Coordinates of C-alpha atoms in Angstrom, one line a residue:
M1 CA 128.4 85.8 2.4
S2 CA 130.9 88.3 1.1
L3 CA 133.9 87.3 -1.0
A4 CA 135.7 90.3 0.6
T5 CA 138.6 89.9 2.9
C6 CA 136.9 91.3 6.0
C7 CA 133.3 92.4 6.0
I8 CA 131.2 94.0 8.7
I9 CA 127.4 93.9 8.4
C10 CA 124.6 95.3 10.5
C11 CA 121.2 93.7 10.5
R12 CA 118.2 93.6 12.9
R13 CA 115.7 91.1 14.2
I14 CA 115.3 88.0 12.0
G15 CA 126.3 70.7 50.7
T16 CA 126.0 69.9 54.0
S17 CA 123.8 72.6 55.6
T18 CA 125.1 74.2 58.7
T19 CA 123.0 75.6 61.5
P20 CA 123.7 79.1 63.0
P21 CA 125.2 79.0 66.5
K22 CA 122.6 79.0 69.3
R23 CA 122.5 80.6 72.8
D24 CA 121.3 78.8 75.9
L25 CA 117.6 78.4 76.4
C26 CA 116.1 80.9 78.8
W27 CA 113.0 80.5 81.1
K28 CA 111.0 82.6 78.7
D29 CA 111.7 80.1 76.0
I30 CA 110.5 77.2 78.2
R31 CA 107.3 79.1 79.1
N32 CA 106.7 79.6 75.4
I33 CA 107.2 75.9 74.8
I34 CA 104.7 74.9 77.5
K35 CA 102.3 77.5 76.2
F36 CA 102.5 76.0 72.7
T37 CA 102.3 72.3 73.8
G38 CA 99.8 72.7 76.6
P39 CA 100.0 71.3 80.1
L40 CA 102.0 68.2 80.5
I41 CA 101.2 65.9 83.5
L42 CA 104.6 64.4 84.3
G43 CA 104.2 63.4 87.9
G44 CA 105.0 66.5 89.9
S45 CA 106.8 69.9 89.8
L46 CA 110.1 68.4 90.9
F47 CA 110.2 66.1 87.9
I48 CA 109.3 69.0 85.6
T49 CA 112.0 71.1 87.0
Y50 CA 114.5 68.2 86.5
E51 CA 113.4 67.8 82.9
V52 CA 113.6 71.5 82.1
L53 CA 117.2 71.6 83.4
A54 CA 118.1 68.5 81.4
L55 CA 116.5 70.0 78.3
K56 CA 118.4 73.2 78.8
K57 CA 121.7 71.3 79.1
S58 CA 121.0 69.1 76.0
M59 CA 120.2 72.2 73.9
T60 CA 123.3 74.2 74.9
L61 CA 126.0 74.7 72.3
D62 CA 129.5 75.4 73.6
T63 CA 130.1 79.1 72.9
Q64 CA 133.8 78.4 72.3
V65 CA 132.9 76.3 69.3
V66 CA 132.5 79.5 67.2
E67 CA 136.1 80.4 68.0
K68 CA 137.4 76.9 67.5
E69 CA 135.7 76.8 64.1
K70 CA 137.9 79.5 62.8
L71 CA 140.8 77.0 62.8
K72 CA 138.8 74.0 61.6
S73 CA 137.2 72.9 58.4
Y74 CA 133.8 71.7 59.8
I75 CA 131.0 72.8 62.1
Y76 CA 131.1 71.0 65.5
L77 CA 128.0 70.2 67.5
D78 CA 127.7 68.6 71.0
A79 CA 127.3 64.8 70.8
V80 CA 124.2 63.0 72.1
S81 CA 124.8 61.3 75.4
L82 CA 125.6 57.6 75.2
D83 CA 124.4 56.8 78.7
K84 CA 121.6 54.3 78.3
R85 CA 120.0 55.4 81.6
E86 CA 119.2 58.8 80.0
N87 CA 117.7 57.3 76.9
Q88 CA 114.9 55.1 78.3
G89 CA 111.7 55.2 80.2
I90 CA 109.4 58.1 80.8
T91 CA 112.3 60.5 81.2
Y92 CA 113.5 59.8 77.7
Q93 CA 109.9 60.1 76.3
A94 CA 109.3 63.4 78.0
R95 CA 112.5 64.8 76.8
K96 CA 111.7 63.6 73.3
E97 CA 108.3 65.4 73.3
L98 CA 109.8 68.6 74.6
H99 CA 112.4 68.6 71.8
K100 CA 109.7 68.0 69.3
A101 CA 107.8 71.0 70.6
L102 CA 110.9 73.2 70.5
R103 CA 111.6 72.3 66.9
K104 CA 108.0 73.0 66.0
V105 CA 108.1 76.5 67.6
L106 CA 111.4 77.4 65.9
A107 CA 110.1 76.2 62.5
T108 CA 106.8 78.1 62.9
S109 CA 108.6 81.3 63.9
A110 CA 110.9 81.1 60.8
K111 CA 108.0 80.6 58.5
I112 CA 105.9 83.4 59.9
F113 CA 108.6 86.1 60.1
R114 CA 110.9 84.8 57.3
N115 CA 114.0 86.3 59.0
P116 CA 117.5 85.0 58.7
F117 CA 117.5 84.8 62.5
D118 CA 114.5 84.5 64.8
D119 CA 114.5 85.8 68.4
H120 CA 116.4 82.8 69.7
F121 CA 119.5 83.7 67.7
S122 CA 119.3 87.5 67.6
A123 CA 121.3 88.0 70.7
V124 CA 124.3 85.9 69.8
N125 CA 127.5 87.8 70.3
L126 CA 128.9 87.6 66.7
E127 CA 131.1 89.9 64.7
D128 CA 129.1 91.9 62.1
H129 CA 130.5 90.0 59.1
E130 CA 129.7 86.7 60.7
Y131 CA 126.1 87.7 61.2
G132 CA 126.1 88.9 57.6
L133 CA 127.3 85.5 56.4
W134 CA 124.3 83.7 57.9
M135 CA 122.0 86.4 56.6
L136 CA 123.4 86.0 53.0
L137 CA 123.1 82.2 53.2
K138 CA 119.5 82.5 54.2
K139 CA 118.8 85.1 51.4
S140 CA 120.5 82.9 48.8
K141 CA 117.8 80.3 49.4
S142 CA 114.9 82.8 49.2
E143 CA 111.9 82.1 47.0
D144 CA 112.3 85.6 45.6
K145 CA 114.8 85.5 42.7
M146 CA 115.9 89.1 43.1
V147 CA 116.8 88.5 46.7
R148 CA 118.8 85.4 45.8
L149 CA 120.7 87.2 43.1
E150 CA 121.5 90.2 45.4
A151 CA 122.7 87.7 48.1
V152 CA 125.1 86.0 45.7
K153 CA 126.4 89.4 44.5
E154 CA 127.1 90.5 48.1
M155 CA 128.8 87.2 48.9
A156 CA 131.1 87.5 45.9
A157 CA 132.0 91.0 46.9
N158 CA 133.3 89.9 50.3
H159 CA 137.0 89.7 50.5
Y160 CA 137.6 90.2 54.2
W161 CA 136.2 86.9 55.5
H162 CA 138.4 84.3 57.3
D163 CA 139.1 80.9 55.7
Y164 CA 136.6 79.1 58.0
Q165 CA 133.9 81.5 56.8
Y166 CA 134.5 80.7 53.1
R167 CA 134.4 77.0 54.0
T168 CA 131.2 77.5 55.9
V169 CA 129.5 79.0 52.8
A170 CA 131.0 76.3 50.6
Q171 CA 129.5 73.6 52.8
A172 CA 126.1 75.3 53.3
C173 CA 125.2 76.8 49.9
D174 CA 123.0 75.0 47.4
V175 CA 123.7 74.2 43.7
R176 CA 122.1 77.4 42.5
T177 CA 124.3 79.5 44.8
V178 CA 127.6 77.8 44.0
I179 CA 127.0 78.3 40.3
G180 CA 126.1 81.9 40.8
L181 CA 129.4 82.4 42.8
A182 CA 131.4 80.8 40.0
R183 CA 129.9 83.2 37.5
S184 CA 130.7 86.3 39.6
K185 CA 133.8 88.0 38.4
E186 CA 135.5 88.9 41.7
T187 CA 134.6 85.7 43.6
D188 CA 137.3 84.2 45.9
L189 CA 138.1 80.6 44.9
R190 CA 137.8 79.7 48.6
F191 CA 134.1 79.7 48.2
F192 CA 134.3 76.4 46.4
L193 CA 134.9 73.0 48.0
P194 CA 137.7 71.0 46.3
P195 CA 136.6 68.1 44.1
P196 CA 135.8 64.9 46.0
H197 CA 138.7 62.5 46.2
L198 CA 138.7 60.1 43.3
P199 CA 138.8 56.4 44.0
S200 CA 142.3 55.0 44.3
V201 CA 143.5 52.9 41.3
K202 CA 145.5 49.8 40.9
E203 CA 149.1 49.7 39.7
D204 CA 148.1 48.4 36.3
Y205 CA 145.3 51.0 35.9
S206 CA 145.1 52.5 32.4
I207 CA 143.4 55.7 31.5
E208 CA 143.3 54.6 27.9
E209 CA 141.5 51.4 28.9
E210 CA 138.9 53.4 30.9
L211 CA 138.4 55.8 28.0
R212 CA 138.0 53.0 25.6
Q213 CA 135.4 51.3 27.8
L214 CA 133.5 54.5 28.1
L215 CA 133.5 55.2 24.4
A216 CA 132.5 51.6 23.7
S217 CA 129.5 51.9 26.1
L218 CA 127.9 54.7 24.0
P219 CA 125.3 53.9 21.4
Q220 CA 126.5 53.8 17.8
T221 CA 123.1 54.9 16.6
E222 CA 121.8 58.5 16.1
I223 CA 125.2 59.6 15.1
D224 CA 126.5 60.7 11.6
H225 CA 128.9 58.6 9.6
C226 CA 131.9 60.7 10.6
I227 CA 131.3 60.2 14.3
Q228 CA 130.9 56.5 13.7
Y229 CA 134.2 56.4 11.7
F230 CA 136.2 58.3 14.4
T231 CA 134.7 56.3 17.2
S232 CA 135.7 53.1 15.5
L233 CA 139.2 54.5 14.8
A234 CA 139.6 55.7 18.4
L235 CA 138.7 52.3 19.7
R236 CA 141.0 50.5 17.4
E237 CA 143.9 52.8 18.1
S238 CA 143.5 52.7 21.8
S239 CA 143.1 48.9 21.8
Q240 CA 146.3 48.4 19.7
S241 CA 148.2 50.9 21.9
L242 CA 147.2 48.9 25.0
A243 CA 148.3 45.7 23.2
A244 CA 151.7 47.2 22.5
Q245 CA 152.1 48.3 26.2
K246 CA 151.2 44.8 27.4
G247 CA 153.3 43.0 24.7
G248 CA 150.2 41.4 23.1
L249 CA 149.2 40.8 19.6
W250 CA 148.8 43.7 17.2
C251 CA 145.9 42.3 15.3
F252 CA 142.5 43.9 15.9
G253 CA 139.6 42.6 13.8
G254 CA 142.0 41.2 11.3
N255 CA 143.3 44.5 10.0
G256 CA 145.8 45.7 12.7
L257 CA 149.1 44.3 11.4
P258 CA 149.7 46.9 8.7
Y259 CA 149.5 49.6 11.4
A260 CA 151.8 47.9 14.0
E261 CA 154.7 50.2 13.5
S262 CA 152.8 53.5 13.5
F263 CA 150.5 52.6 16.4
G264 CA 153.4 51.4 18.5
E265 CA 154.8 54.9 18.4
V266 CA 151.6 56.8 19.3
P267 CA 152.1 58.6 22.6
S268 CA 149.5 57.9 25.3
A269 CA 148.4 61.6 25.4
T270 CA 147.7 61.4 21.6
V271 CA 145.5 58.3 22.1
E272 CA 143.6 59.9 24.9
L273 CA 143.1 63.1 22.8
F274 CA 141.7 61.0 20.0
C275 CA 139.2 59.3 22.3
L276 CA 138.2 62.7 23.8
Q277 CA 137.6 64.1 20.3
A278 CA 135.2 61.3 19.6
L279 CA 133.5 61.8 23.0
V280 CA 133.0 65.5 22.2
R281 CA 130.9 64.5 19.2
H282 CA 129.0 62.0 21.2
S283 CA 128.2 64.6 23.9
E284 CA 126.3 66.6 21.3
I285 CA 123.6 64.0 21.6
A286 CA 121.4 64.3 24.7
T287 CA 120.9 60.5 25.3
H288 CA 124.7 60.0 25.0
C289 CA 125.3 62.6 27.7
D290 CA 123.1 60.5 30.1
K291 CA 125.2 57.5 29.3
I292 CA 128.4 59.3 29.9
E293 CA 127.2 60.4 33.3
A294 CA 125.8 57.0 34.3
N295 CA 129.0 55.2 33.4
G296 CA 131.2 57.4 35.6
G297 CA 132.3 59.7 32.8
L298 CA 132.3 62.9 35.0
Q299 CA 134.8 61.3 37.4
L300 CA 137.0 59.8 34.7
L301 CA 137.2 63.1 32.8
Q302 CA 138.1 64.9 36.0
R303 CA 141.0 62.4 36.6
I304 CA 142.3 63.0 33.0
Y305 CA 141.9 66.7 33.4
Q306 CA 144.0 66.7 36.6
L307 CA 146.7 64.4 35.1
H308 CA 147.1 66.7 32.1
K309 CA 147.5 70.1 33.6
D310 CA 150.4 70.8 31.2
C311 CA 148.2 69.9 28.1
P312 CA 145.7 72.7 27.4
K313 CA 144.4 70.9 24.3
I314 CA 143.3 67.8 26.3
Q315 CA 141.8 70.0 29.0
R316 CA 139.8 72.0 26.4
S317 CA 138.4 68.9 24.9
I318 CA 137.2 67.7 28.4
V319 CA 135.6 71.1 29.2
R320 CA 133.8 71.0 25.8
I321 CA 132.3 67.7 26.8
I322 CA 131.2 69.0 30.2
G323 CA 129.8 72.1 28.5
N324 CA 127.7 70.0 26.2
M325 CA 126.4 68.0 29.1
A326 CA 125.5 71.2 30.9
L327 CA 123.0 71.9 28.2
H328 CA 120.7 69.4 30.0
E329 CA 119.4 70.7 33.3
H330 CA 118.8 67.3 34.8
L331 CA 122.6 66.7 34.8
H332 CA 123.4 69.9 36.6
S333 CA 123.3 68.4 40.1
A334 CA 125.6 65.5 39.0
I335 CA 128.1 68.0 37.5
V336 CA 128.2 70.2 40.6
H337 CA 128.4 67.4 43.1
S338 CA 131.2 65.7 41.2
G339 CA 133.3 68.8 41.9
W340 CA 133.4 70.4 38.4
V341 CA 132.4 73.9 39.5
S342 CA 135.5 74.6 41.4
I343 CA 137.6 73.5 38.4
L344 CA 135.6 75.6 36.0
A345 CA 135.7 78.7 38.4
E346 CA 139.5 78.5 38.4
A347 CA 139.7 77.9 34.6
A348 CA 137.4 80.9 34.0
K349 CA 140.0 83.1 35.6
S350 CA 142.8 81.8 33.3
P351 CA 144.8 84.5 31.5
H352 CA 144.5 82.3 28.4
V353 CA 141.4 83.4 26.5
V354 CA 140.7 80.0 25.0
Q355 CA 140.7 78.2 28.3
A356 CA 138.7 80.9 30.0
S357 CA 136.1 81.1 27.3
H358 CA 135.5 77.3 27.3
A359 CA 135.0 77.4 31.0
A360 CA 132.7 80.5 30.8
R361 CA 130.5 78.7 28.2
T362 CA 130.1 75.7 30.5
L363 CA 129.2 77.9 33.5
A364 CA 126.7 79.9 31.5
N365 CA 125.0 76.7 30.5
L366 CA 124.8 75.7 34.2
D367 CA 123.5 79.1 35.2
R368 CA 119.7 79.0 34.7
E369 CA 119.2 81.9 37.2
T370 CA 120.4 84.6 34.9
V371 CA 121.0 83.0 31.5
Q372 CA 118.0 82.0 29.4
E373 CA 120.1 81.2 26.3
K374 CA 122.0 77.9 25.8
Y375 CA 125.4 77.9 24.2
Q376 CA 126.0 74.8 22.1
D377 CA 129.4 73.5 21.1
G378 CA 131.3 76.1 19.0
V379 CA 129.4 79.1 20.3
Y380 CA 131.5 81.2 22.7
V381 CA 130.6 84.4 24.5
L382 CA 133.6 86.6 24.7
H383 CA 131.7 89.3 26.6
P384 CA 130.1 89.3 29.2
Q385 CA 131.6 86.1 30.6
Y386 CA 130.4 86.7 34.1
R387 CA 127.1 87.9 35.6
T388 CA 126.7 91.6 35.1
S389 CA 124.2 94.4 35.9
Q390 CA 125.0 96.0 32.6
P391 CA 122.0 95.7 30.2
I392 CA 122.9 94.1 26.9
K393 CA 121.6 96.2 24.0
A394 CA 123.0 94.4 20.9
D395 CA 125.0 91.5 19.6
V396 CA 128.2 91.4 17.6
L397 CA 129.1 88.1 16.0
F398 CA 132.6 87.1 14.8
I399 CA 132.7 84.4 12.1
H400 CA 136.1 83.1 11.0
G401 CA 136.9 81.9 7.5
L402 CA 138.6 78.9 5.9
M403 CA 141.3 77.4 8.2
G404 CA 140.3 80.0 10.8
A405 CA 139.2 79.5 14.4
A406 CA 137.0 81.2 17.0
F407 CA 139.9 82.8 18.8
K408 CA 143.2 82.7 16.8
T409 CA 141.6 84.5 13.8
W410 CA 140.8 87.5 16.0
R411 CA 144.1 87.9 17.8
Q412 CA 146.2 91.0 17.7
Q413 CA 148.7 91.1 14.8
D414 CA 151.9 89.3 15.9
C415 CA 154.6 91.6 17.2
D416 CA 158.2 91.0 17.8
K417 CA 159.4 90.4 21.4
L418 CA 161.1 93.8 21.6
E419 CA 157.8 95.7 20.9
I420 CA 155.9 93.5 23.4
G421 CA 158.5 94.2 26.1
K422 CA 158.1 98.0 25.7
A423 CA 154.3 98.0 25.7
S424 CA 152.4 99.4 28.7
D425 CA 149.6 97.5 30.4
E426 CA 147.0 99.3 28.3
E427 CA 148.8 98.2 25.1
C428 CA 149.6 94.6 26.2
Y429 CA 149.4 92.1 23.5
T430 CA 145.9 90.6 23.3
Q431 CA 145.0 87.0 22.3
C432 CA 141.6 88.2 21.2
W433 CA 140.9 91.8 20.5
P434 CA 137.1 91.6 20.5
K435 CA 137.2 90.3 24.1
T436 CA 139.8 92.7 25.3
W437 CA 139.4 96.0 23.3
L438 CA 135.8 95.9 22.0
A439 CA 134.3 94.7 25.3
R440 CA 136.0 97.6 27.1
D441 CA 134.9 100.2 24.5
C442 CA 131.3 98.9 24.2
P443 CA 130.3 97.1 27.4
A444 CA 126.6 97.1 26.4
L445 CA 127.4 94.6 23.6
R446 CA 127.2 90.8 23.8
I447 CA 130.2 89.6 21.8
I448 CA 130.1 86.1 20.4
S449 CA 132.7 84.1 18.4
V450 CA 131.7 81.0 16.5
E451 CA 133.7 77.9 15.8
Y452 CA 132.6 75.6 13.0
D453 CA 134.0 72.9 10.7
T454 CA 135.4 74.0 7.3
N455 CA 136.5 71.7 4.4
L456 CA 140.1 72.1 5.4
S457 CA 139.6 71.3 9.1
D458 CA 141.3 68.1 10.5
W459 CA 138.1 66.4 11.3
R460 CA 136.4 66.6 8.0
A461 CA 139.6 66.4 5.9
K462 CA 140.4 62.9 7.3
C463 CA 136.8 61.6 7.3
P464 CA 136.4 59.3 4.3
V465 CA 132.6 59.7 4.1
E466 CA 130.8 62.4 2.2
R467 CA 131.4 65.9 3.5
K468 CA 128.4 67.9 4.6
S469 CA 127.2 70.6 2.3
I470 CA 127.4 74.3 2.9
A471 CA 123.6 74.4 3.2
Y472 CA 123.6 71.7 5.9
R473 CA 126.3 73.6 7.9
S474 CA 124.5 76.8 7.5
H475 CA 121.3 75.3 9.0
E476 CA 123.3 73.7 11.8
L477 CA 125.0 77.0 12.6
L478 CA 121.7 78.9 12.4
R479 CA 120.1 76.4 14.9
K480 CA 123.0 77.0 17.4
L481 CA 122.8 80.7 17.1
R482 CA 119.0 80.7 17.6
A483 CA 119.5 78.6 20.8
A484 CA 121.9 81.4 21.9
G485 CA 119.3 84.0 21.4
V486 CA 120.9 85.6 18.3
G487 CA 118.2 87.5 16.5
D488 CA 116.4 88.8 19.6
R489 CA 118.5 92.0 19.5
P490 CA 120.0 94.2 16.8
M491 CA 123.2 92.6 15.6
I492 CA 126.4 93.1 13.6
W493 CA 128.2 90.4 11.8
V494 CA 132.0 90.6 11.5
S495 CA 133.4 88.0 9.1
H496 CA 136.7 87.0 7.5
S497 CA 137.2 85.8 3.9
M498 CA 135.5 82.5 2.9
G499 CA 137.3 82.0 -0.3
D500 CA 135.9 81.7 -3.9
C501 CA 133.8 78.7 -5.2
P502 CA 130.6 78.4 -7.1
A503 CA 128.5 77.6 -4.0
L504 CA 129.8 80.6 -2.2
K505 CA 129.3 82.8 -5.2
E506 CA 125.7 81.9 -5.3
L507 CA 125.4 82.5 -1.6
H508 CA 127.1 85.9 -2.1
D509 CA 124.6 86.9 -4.7
D510 CA 121.7 85.9 -2.5
F511 CA 123.1 88.0 0.3
L512 CA 123.5 91.1 -1.9
T513 CA 119.8 90.9 -2.9
F514 CA 118.7 90.4 0.7
A515 CA 121.0 93.2 2.1
K516 CA 119.9 95.7 -0.5
D517 CA 116.2 94.9 0.2
K518 CA 116.7 95.3 3.9
N519 CA 119.0 98.4 3.6
F520 CA 121.8 96.8 5.6
Q521 CA 124.8 99.0 6.4
V522 CA 128.0 97.4 5.3
L523 CA 131.7 98.2 5.8
N524 CA 134.3 96.2 3.8
F525 CA 138.1 96.1 4.2
V526 CA 140.4 94.7 1.5
E527 CA 144.1 93.9 1.7
T528 CA 146.6 95.5 -0.7
L529 CA 149.7 93.5 0.2
P530 CA 150.4 89.9 -0.9
T531 CA 150.5 87.0 1.6
Y532 CA 153.6 84.8 1.8
I533 CA 153.0 81.1 1.7
G534 CA 156.2 79.6 2.9
S535 CA 159.4 81.4 2.0
M536 CA 159.0 81.2 -1.8
I537 CA 155.4 81.8 -2.7
K538 CA 153.5 85.1 -2.3
L539 CA 149.8 85.4 -3.3
H540 CA 147.3 88.2 -3.4
V541 CA 144.4 86.1 -1.9
V542 CA 141.6 88.6 -2.4
P543 CA 142.1 91.2 -5.0
V544 CA 140.2 94.5 -4.8
E545 CA 137.8 93.6 -7.6
S546 CA 136.7 90.5 -5.8
A547 CA 136.3 92.3 -2.5
D548 CA 134.0 94.9 -3.9
L549 CA 130.5 93.9 -2.8
G550 CA 128.8 96.7 -4.7
I551 CA 127.2 97.8 -1.4
G552 CA 128.5 99.9 1.5
D553 CA 132.0 101.3 1.9
L554 CA 135.2 99.6 0.5
I555 CA 138.4 100.5 2.3
P556 CA 141.8 99.3 1.1
V557 CA 144.3 98.6 4.0
A558 CA 148.0 98.1 3.6
V559 CA 148.1 94.6 5.2
N560 CA 148.1 91.1 3.9
H561 CA 145.2 88.6 3.9
L562 CA 146.0 87.1 7.3
N563 CA 146.3 90.4 9.1
I564 CA 143.3 92.1 7.6
C565 CA 141.4 90.9 10.7
K566 CA 144.3 91.4 13.2
P567 CA 144.8 95.1 14.1
K568 CA 148.4 95.8 15.1
K569 CA 147.4 98.1 17.9
K570 CA 144.3 99.5 19.5
D571 CA 144.9 102.9 18.0
T572 CA 145.4 101.7 14.4
F573 CA 143.0 102.6 11.7
L574 CA 141.7 99.1 11.2
Y575 CA 140.4 98.8 14.8
Q576 CA 139.3 102.4 15.2
R577 CA 137.3 102.4 11.9
T578 CA 135.6 99.1 13.0
L579 CA 134.7 100.6 16.4
Q580 CA 133.3 103.7 14.7
F581 CA 131.1 101.7 12.4
I582 CA 129.7 99.7 15.4
R583 CA 129.0 102.7 17.5
E584 CA 127.4 104.7 14.7
T585 CA 125.3 101.8 13.4
L586 CA 124.0 100.9 16.9
A587 CA 123.9 104.5 18.2
K588 CA 120.2 104.5 19.0
D589 CA 120.2 101.1 20.6
L590 CA 123.2 101.9 22.8
E591 CA 121.7 105.2 23.9
N592 CA 118.4 103.5 24.9

């Protein structure tokens, strides 16, 4: 770990299924049925003729249904006759046997030829793209993985279908296909069914009470002391907030009275956020994810998400929980059927990088077709966030410093409104330059940004129990990165300053020994301008002598400590020199 302001290091290897429309049975079909089922002694040729005509009538689908369906939301089929005279005796039994034979013939044909349509459907008068729809649906359920992937890719590329056709796919596709569509960049959102209607609630219904009950139902074992502390605090705060709303007593466990005034002023959204933050920590434990699902947590979280469309912080906390639950494959079906995929697909298209990246992480964890890695809480893929045919040749990891974050640390340097208004589309302000600029300049890279707790973060700063050591956090971060497949490809680390303390100094010295032994290539930027803290204090956070690693290039830049990792524009020296280092260091890997 470098004491430098910004260091770049390169190292290597350490559903309701629908049935396609049918045409009327022809005499050839009936002969084939009799051929397969053998002779049937039914009491005379006249009776057989009657039964054939009755069967033909019962198996006929109104050809106008296809046209009607274009204006409807469902697939319509002819109803079974309610006339009891047609459903009893030898007539009914004969018809039943013939229907069985027909189903057997069709099933056998489909298994033998493995075609999207067998001969019975090939002559249907459909538009080309309607025929293609059913073909793609059939291919999406193929046993061949490559056929499935190609089918989903072709579906996502279709932008000329009618509304009813998108609804048909939404109703007919399986879990695997709907996740694949959600992870396809150009997918039309009409591919996804809206979430199921949530149960109606009573007038005195309280989200806080539901959250409190869900949190209270989770085990208080297998969790660290900080999670226990904040779970207890969230339960206490929500209980006292509810008591205030109902005009009840403030006392909770004998210690609530001193907090009466402060708790009475806590907004409902704040209480909910506090409970959600505790749930985020619980969702990092596999058995607790099972409890959240079993106790209706997916539906409750969806209700809160929809109620707080104007509160991105609450929505992000909820998506973090769903993303953690998606790490466990046995919960995928429950997540999909509860309607979360449509919500995540829309969020992934958000212009706000934080919202989109949280949704992209969750969808990647759901996508076991194309993603082998698992992205645990705090590990976010900035590129590629969708399925891609572009081979990934190397990884670039962005690690923030003290009081930093996975996204805000790497934003473009703040500009005044006048400059932003004059910028062209190519120069538009970016909330995260690695995602916007670097991904475009080096599409063969997987770009990851990491979020982790620091000593000055809100969670740890307010936790009264012992803080975790740097060694513990390092092992925790390493475990998450290995789960994400970091180390399987060549990699480059981009880090911001971590401050100066004895533990970091020791870590710094260990790194230098290791880097020299492995002949790592290093590029180091250092600020030359002081950083203003408030309006009165200015401080040179990392002086040149502290930033000099004694290895690699050291480049002074006329910016302050906060902006050393925030290029002002794409054509500035800070970004262009970083891009040059990445391209030169990974030249052989990117060429291959």
